[in-house]
PDB file of C-alpha atoms in Angstrom:
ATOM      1  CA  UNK V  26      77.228  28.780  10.968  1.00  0.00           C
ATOM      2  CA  UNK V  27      73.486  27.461  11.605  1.00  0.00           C
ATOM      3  CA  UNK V  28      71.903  28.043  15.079  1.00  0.00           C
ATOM      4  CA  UNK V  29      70.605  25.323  16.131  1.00  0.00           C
ATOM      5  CA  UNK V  30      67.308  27.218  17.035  1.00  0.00           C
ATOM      6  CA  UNK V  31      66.938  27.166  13.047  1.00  0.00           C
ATOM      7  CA  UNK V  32      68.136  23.495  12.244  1.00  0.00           C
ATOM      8  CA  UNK V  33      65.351  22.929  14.793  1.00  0.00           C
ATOM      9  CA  UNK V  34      62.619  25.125  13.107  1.00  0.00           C
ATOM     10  CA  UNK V  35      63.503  23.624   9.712  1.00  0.00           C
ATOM     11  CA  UNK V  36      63.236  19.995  10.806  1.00  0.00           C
ATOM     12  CA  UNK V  37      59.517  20.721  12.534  1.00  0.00           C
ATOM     13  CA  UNK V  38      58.564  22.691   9.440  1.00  0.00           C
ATOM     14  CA  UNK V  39      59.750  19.842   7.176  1.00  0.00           C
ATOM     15  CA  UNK V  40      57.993  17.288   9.362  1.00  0.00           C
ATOM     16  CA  UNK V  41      54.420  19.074   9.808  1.00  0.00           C
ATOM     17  CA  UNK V  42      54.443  19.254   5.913  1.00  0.00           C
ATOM     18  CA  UNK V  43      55.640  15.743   5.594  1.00  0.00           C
ATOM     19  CA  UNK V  44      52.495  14.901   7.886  1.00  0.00           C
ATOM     20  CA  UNK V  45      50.052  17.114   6.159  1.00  0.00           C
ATOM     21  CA  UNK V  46      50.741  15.454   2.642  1.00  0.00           C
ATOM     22  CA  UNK V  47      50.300  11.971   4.697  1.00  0.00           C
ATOM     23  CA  UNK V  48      47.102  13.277   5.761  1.00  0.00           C
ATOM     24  CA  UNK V  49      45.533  14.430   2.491  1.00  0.00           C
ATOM     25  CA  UNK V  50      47.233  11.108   0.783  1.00  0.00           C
ATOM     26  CA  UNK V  51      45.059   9.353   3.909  1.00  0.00           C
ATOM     27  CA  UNK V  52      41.801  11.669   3.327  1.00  0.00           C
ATOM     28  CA  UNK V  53      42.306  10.516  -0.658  1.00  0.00           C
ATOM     29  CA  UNK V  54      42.777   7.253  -0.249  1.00  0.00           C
ATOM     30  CA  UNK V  55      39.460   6.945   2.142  1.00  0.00           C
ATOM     31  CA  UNK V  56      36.988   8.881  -0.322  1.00  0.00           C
ATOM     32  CA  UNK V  57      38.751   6.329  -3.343  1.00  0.00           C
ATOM     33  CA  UNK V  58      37.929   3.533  -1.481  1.00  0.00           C
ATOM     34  CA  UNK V  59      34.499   4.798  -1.063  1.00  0.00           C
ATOM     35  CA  UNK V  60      33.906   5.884  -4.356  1.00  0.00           C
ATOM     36  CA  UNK V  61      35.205   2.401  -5.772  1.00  0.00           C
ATOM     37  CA  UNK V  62      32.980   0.368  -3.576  1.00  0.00           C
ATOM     38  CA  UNK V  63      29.582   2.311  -4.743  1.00  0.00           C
ATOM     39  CA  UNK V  64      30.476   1.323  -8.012  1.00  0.00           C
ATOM     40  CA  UNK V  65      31.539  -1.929  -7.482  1.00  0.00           C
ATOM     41  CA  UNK V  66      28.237  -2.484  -5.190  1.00  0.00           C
ATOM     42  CA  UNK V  67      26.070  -1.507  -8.161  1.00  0.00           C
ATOM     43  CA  UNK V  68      27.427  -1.715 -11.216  1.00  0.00           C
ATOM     44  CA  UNK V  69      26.914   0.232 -14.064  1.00  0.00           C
ATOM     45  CA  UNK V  70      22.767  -0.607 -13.799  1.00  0.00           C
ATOM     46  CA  UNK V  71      20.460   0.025 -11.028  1.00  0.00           C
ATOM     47  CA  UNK V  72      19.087  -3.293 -11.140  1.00  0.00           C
ATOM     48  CA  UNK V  73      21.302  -3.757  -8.011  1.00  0.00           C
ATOM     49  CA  UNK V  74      19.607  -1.215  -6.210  1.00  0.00           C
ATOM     50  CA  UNK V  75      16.414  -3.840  -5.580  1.00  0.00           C
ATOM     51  CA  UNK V  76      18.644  -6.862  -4.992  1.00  0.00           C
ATOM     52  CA  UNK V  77      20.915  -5.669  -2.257  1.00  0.00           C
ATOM     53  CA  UNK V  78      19.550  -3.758   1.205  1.00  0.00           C
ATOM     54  CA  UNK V  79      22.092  -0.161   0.747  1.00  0.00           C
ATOM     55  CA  UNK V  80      25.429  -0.528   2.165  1.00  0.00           C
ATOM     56  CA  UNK V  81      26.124   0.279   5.653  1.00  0.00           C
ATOM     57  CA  UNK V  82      28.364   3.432   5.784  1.00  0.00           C
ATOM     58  CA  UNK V  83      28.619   4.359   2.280  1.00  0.00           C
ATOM     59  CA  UNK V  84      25.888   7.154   2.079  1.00  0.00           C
ATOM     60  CA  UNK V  85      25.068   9.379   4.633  1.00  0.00           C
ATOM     61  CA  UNK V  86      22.121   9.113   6.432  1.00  0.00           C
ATOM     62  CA  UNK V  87      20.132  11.461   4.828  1.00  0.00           C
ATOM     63  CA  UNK V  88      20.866   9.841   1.233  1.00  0.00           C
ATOM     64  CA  UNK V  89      20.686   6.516   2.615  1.00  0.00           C
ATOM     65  CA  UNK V  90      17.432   7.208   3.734  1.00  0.00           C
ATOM     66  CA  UNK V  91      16.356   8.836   0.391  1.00  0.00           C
ATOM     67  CA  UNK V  92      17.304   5.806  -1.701  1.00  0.00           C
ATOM     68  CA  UNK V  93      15.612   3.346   1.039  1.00  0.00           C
ATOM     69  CA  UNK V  94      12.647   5.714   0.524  1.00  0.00           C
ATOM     70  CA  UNK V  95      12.822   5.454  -3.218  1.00  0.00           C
ATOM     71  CA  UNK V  96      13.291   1.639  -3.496  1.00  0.00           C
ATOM     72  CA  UNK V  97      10.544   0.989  -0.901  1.00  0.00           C
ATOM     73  CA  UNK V  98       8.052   3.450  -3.010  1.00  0.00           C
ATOM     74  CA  UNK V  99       9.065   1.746  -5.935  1.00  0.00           C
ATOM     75  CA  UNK V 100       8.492  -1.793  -5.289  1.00  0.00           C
ATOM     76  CA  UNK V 101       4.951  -0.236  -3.410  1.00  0.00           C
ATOM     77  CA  UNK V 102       4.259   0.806  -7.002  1.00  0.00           C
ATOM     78  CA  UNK V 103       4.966  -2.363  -8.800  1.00  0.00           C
ATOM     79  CA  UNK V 104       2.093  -4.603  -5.945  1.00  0.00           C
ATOM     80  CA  UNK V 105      -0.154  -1.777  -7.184  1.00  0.00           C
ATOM     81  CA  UNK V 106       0.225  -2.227 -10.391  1.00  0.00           C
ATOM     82  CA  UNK V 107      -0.100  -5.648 -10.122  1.00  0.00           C
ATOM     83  CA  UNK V 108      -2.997  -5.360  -7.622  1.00  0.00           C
ATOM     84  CA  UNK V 109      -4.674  -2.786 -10.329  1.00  0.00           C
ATOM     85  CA  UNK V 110      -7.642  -2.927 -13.170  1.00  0.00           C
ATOM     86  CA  UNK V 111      -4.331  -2.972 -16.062  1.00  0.00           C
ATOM     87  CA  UNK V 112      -1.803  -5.355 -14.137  1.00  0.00           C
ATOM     88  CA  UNK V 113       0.060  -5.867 -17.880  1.00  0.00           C
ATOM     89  CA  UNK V 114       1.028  -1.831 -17.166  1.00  0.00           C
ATOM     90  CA  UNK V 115       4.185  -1.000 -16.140  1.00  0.00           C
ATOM     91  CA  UNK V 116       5.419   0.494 -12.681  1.00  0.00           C
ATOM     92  CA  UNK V 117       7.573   2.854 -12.320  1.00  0.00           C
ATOM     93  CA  UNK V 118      11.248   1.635 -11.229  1.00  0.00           C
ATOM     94  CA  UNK V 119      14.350   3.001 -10.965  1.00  0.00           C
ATOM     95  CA  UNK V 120      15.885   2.279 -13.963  1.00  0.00           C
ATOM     96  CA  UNK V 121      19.535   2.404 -15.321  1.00  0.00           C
ATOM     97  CA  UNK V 122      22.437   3.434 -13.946  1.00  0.00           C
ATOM     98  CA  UNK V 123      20.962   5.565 -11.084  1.00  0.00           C
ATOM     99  CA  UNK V 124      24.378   6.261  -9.870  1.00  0.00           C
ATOM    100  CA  UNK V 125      25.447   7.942 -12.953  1.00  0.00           C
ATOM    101  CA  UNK V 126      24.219  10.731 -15.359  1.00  0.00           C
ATOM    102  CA  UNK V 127      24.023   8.038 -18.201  1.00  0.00           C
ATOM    103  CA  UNK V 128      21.142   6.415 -18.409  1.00  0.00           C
ATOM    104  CA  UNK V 129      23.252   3.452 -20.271  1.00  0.00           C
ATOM    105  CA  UNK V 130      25.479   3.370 -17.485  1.00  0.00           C
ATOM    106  CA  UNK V 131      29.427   3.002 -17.738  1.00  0.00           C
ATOM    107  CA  UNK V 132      32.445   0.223 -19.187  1.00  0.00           C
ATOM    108  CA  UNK V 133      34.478   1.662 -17.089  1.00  0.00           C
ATOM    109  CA  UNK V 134      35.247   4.582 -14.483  1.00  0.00           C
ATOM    110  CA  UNK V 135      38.519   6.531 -12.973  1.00  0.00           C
ATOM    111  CA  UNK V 136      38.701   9.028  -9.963  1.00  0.00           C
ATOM    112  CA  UNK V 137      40.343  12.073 -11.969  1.00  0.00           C
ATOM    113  CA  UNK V 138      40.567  14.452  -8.905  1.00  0.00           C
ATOM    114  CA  UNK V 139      39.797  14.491  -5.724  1.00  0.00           C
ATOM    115  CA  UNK V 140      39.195  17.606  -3.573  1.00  0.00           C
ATOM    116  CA  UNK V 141      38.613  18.323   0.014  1.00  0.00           C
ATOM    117  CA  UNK V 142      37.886  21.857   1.406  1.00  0.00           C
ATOM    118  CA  UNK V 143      39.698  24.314   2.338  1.00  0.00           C
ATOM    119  CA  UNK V 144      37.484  25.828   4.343  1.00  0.00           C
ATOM    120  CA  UNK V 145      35.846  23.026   6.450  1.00  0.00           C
ATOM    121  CA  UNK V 146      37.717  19.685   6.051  1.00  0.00           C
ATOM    122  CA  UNK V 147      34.731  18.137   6.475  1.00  0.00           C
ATOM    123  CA  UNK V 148      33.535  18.348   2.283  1.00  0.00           C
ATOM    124  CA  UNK V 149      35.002  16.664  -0.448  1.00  0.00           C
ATOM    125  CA  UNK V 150      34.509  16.312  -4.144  1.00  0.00           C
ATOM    126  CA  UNK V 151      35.315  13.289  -6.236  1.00  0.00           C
ATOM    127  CA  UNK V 152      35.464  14.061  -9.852  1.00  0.00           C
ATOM    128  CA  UNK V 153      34.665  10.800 -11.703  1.00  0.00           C
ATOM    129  CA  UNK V 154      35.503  10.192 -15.346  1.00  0.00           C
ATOM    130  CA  UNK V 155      33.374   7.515 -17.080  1.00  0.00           C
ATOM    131  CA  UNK V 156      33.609   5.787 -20.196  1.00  0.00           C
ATOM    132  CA  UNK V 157      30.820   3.726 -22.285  1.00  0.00           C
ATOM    133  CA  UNK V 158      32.802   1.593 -24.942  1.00  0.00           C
ATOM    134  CA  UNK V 159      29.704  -0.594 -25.411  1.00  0.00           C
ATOM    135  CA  UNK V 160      27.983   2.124 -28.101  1.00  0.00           C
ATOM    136  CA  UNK V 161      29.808   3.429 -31.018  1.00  0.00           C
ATOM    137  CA  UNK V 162      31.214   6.454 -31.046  1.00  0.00           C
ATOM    138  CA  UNK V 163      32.011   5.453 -27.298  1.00  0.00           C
ATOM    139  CA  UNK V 164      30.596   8.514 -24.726  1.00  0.00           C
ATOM    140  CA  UNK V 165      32.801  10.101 -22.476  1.00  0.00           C
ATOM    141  CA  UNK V 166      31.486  11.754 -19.365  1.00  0.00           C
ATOM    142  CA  UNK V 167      32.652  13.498 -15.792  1.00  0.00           C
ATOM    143  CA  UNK V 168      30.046  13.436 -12.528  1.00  0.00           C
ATOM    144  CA  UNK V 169      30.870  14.471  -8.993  1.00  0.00           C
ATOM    145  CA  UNK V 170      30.689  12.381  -5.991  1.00  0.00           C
ATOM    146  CA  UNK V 171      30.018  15.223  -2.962  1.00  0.00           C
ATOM    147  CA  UNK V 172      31.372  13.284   0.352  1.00  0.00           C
ATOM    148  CA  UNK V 173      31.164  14.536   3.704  1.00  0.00           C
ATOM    149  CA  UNK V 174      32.875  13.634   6.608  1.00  0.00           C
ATOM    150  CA  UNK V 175      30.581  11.523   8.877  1.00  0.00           C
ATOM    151  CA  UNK V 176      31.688  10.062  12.244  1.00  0.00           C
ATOM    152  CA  UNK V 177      35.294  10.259  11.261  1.00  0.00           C
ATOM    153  CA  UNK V 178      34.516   8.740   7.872  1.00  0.00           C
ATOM    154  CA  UNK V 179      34.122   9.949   4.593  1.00  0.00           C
ATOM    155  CA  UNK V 180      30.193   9.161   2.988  1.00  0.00           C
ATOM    156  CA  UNK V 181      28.929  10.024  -0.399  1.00  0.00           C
ATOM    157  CA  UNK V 182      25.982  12.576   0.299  1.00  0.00           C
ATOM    158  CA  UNK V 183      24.950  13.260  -3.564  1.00  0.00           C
ATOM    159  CA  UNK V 184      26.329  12.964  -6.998  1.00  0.00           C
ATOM    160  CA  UNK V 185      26.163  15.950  -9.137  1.00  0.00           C
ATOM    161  CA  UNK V 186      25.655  14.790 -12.778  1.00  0.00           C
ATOM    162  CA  UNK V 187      27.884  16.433 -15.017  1.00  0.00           C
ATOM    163  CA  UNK V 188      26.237  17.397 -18.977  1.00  0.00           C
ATOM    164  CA  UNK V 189      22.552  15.777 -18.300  1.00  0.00           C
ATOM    165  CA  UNK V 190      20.743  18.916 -18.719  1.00  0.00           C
ATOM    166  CA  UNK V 191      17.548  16.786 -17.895  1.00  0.00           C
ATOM    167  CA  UNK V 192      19.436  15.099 -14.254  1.00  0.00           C
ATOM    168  CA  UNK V 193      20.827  17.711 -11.829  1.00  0.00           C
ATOM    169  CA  UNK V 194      21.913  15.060  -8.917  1.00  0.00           C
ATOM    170  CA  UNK V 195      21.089  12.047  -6.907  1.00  0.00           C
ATOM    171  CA  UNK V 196      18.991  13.733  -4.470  1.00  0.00           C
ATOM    172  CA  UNK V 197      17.171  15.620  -6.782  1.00  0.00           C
ATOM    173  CA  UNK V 198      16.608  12.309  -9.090  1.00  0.00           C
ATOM    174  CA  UNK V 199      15.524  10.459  -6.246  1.00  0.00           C
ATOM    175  CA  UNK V 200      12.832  13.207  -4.777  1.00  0.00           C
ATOM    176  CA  UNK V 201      11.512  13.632  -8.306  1.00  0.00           C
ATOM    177  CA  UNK V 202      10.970   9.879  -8.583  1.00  0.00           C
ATOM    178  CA  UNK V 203       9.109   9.471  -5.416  1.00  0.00           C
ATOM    179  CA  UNK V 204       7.002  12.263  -6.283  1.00  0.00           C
ATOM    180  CA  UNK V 205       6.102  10.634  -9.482  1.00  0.00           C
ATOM    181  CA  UNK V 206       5.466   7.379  -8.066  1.00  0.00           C
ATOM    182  CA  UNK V 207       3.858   9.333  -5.021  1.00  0.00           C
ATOM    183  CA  UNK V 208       1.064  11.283  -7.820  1.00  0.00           C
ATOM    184  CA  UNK V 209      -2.455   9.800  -8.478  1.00  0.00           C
TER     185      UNK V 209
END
């Protein structure tokens, strides 16, 4: 016969599972959602980038204020271009699909994993699967989205660039292109 000391271990055991699964299923759904609306916000080109101020609560501060920084520098090139001895010449802009290790940019894109960490919680990784149909043979890729958890929601705080040997991630791409623009 059961104890009921054990029927009542079994049914909080089965319970704090159930809720943990709930709460990762919760946590995935959150860093999707999040993942879906930076690439529905701009595309598969960064022509976007100019023509919209950057989302409110999609990027984390610090990368928010990176790609404000990088727009701002940008468009401060093309007035001195324009302002310049050789106004034909051509700024320097952020070209392409910034938000993905393809210059060309993407057809389409699916969220292949999703993982948050073990050890804090706070991290997660999105591993992104993109696919360019528009150039024959088509070009498969993978990036990473790196999230963090901000204020009790998830923000994307870089994107690691998967088989670019010549783009490491966002941040990076960013600082190097202020630099640039930055240089005499």
């Amino acid at each position: 016969m059961i104890k009921p000391i054990t029927v009542w271990i079994s049914f909080i055991l089965l319970f704090s599972a159930c809720s943990k699964r709930e709460d990762k299923s919760g946590h995935d759904a959150a860093i999707a959602l999040q993942v879906d609306r930076l690439y529905t916000s701009y595309g598969r080109s960064g022509q976007n980038i100019y023509e919209q101020p950057v989302p409110q609560g999609l990027f984390t501060d610090r990368l928010r204020t990176l790609l404000e920084r990088a727009v701002r520098t940008s468009e401060e090139d093309v007035e001195r271009v324009k302002n310049s001895e050789y106004p034909d010449d051509k700024p320097l802009l952020l070209e392409g699909s910034v938000f993905t290790s393809l210059y060309e940019g993407y057809t389409s894109y699916h969220i292949r994993k999703i993982m948050i960490s073990n050890t804090s919680k706070e991290k997660a990784e999105a591993t992104v699967e993109f696919e360019n149909a528009a150039v024959a043979p088509k070009i498969v890729w993978k990036d990473r989205i790196v999230l963090v958890k901000d204020s009790g929601s998830w923000k994307i705080d870089n994107i690691l660039f998967g088989d670019n040997p010549d783009l490491k991630d966002l941040r990076s791409s960013l600082e190097n292109f202020i630099g640039e623009v930055r240089q005499p």
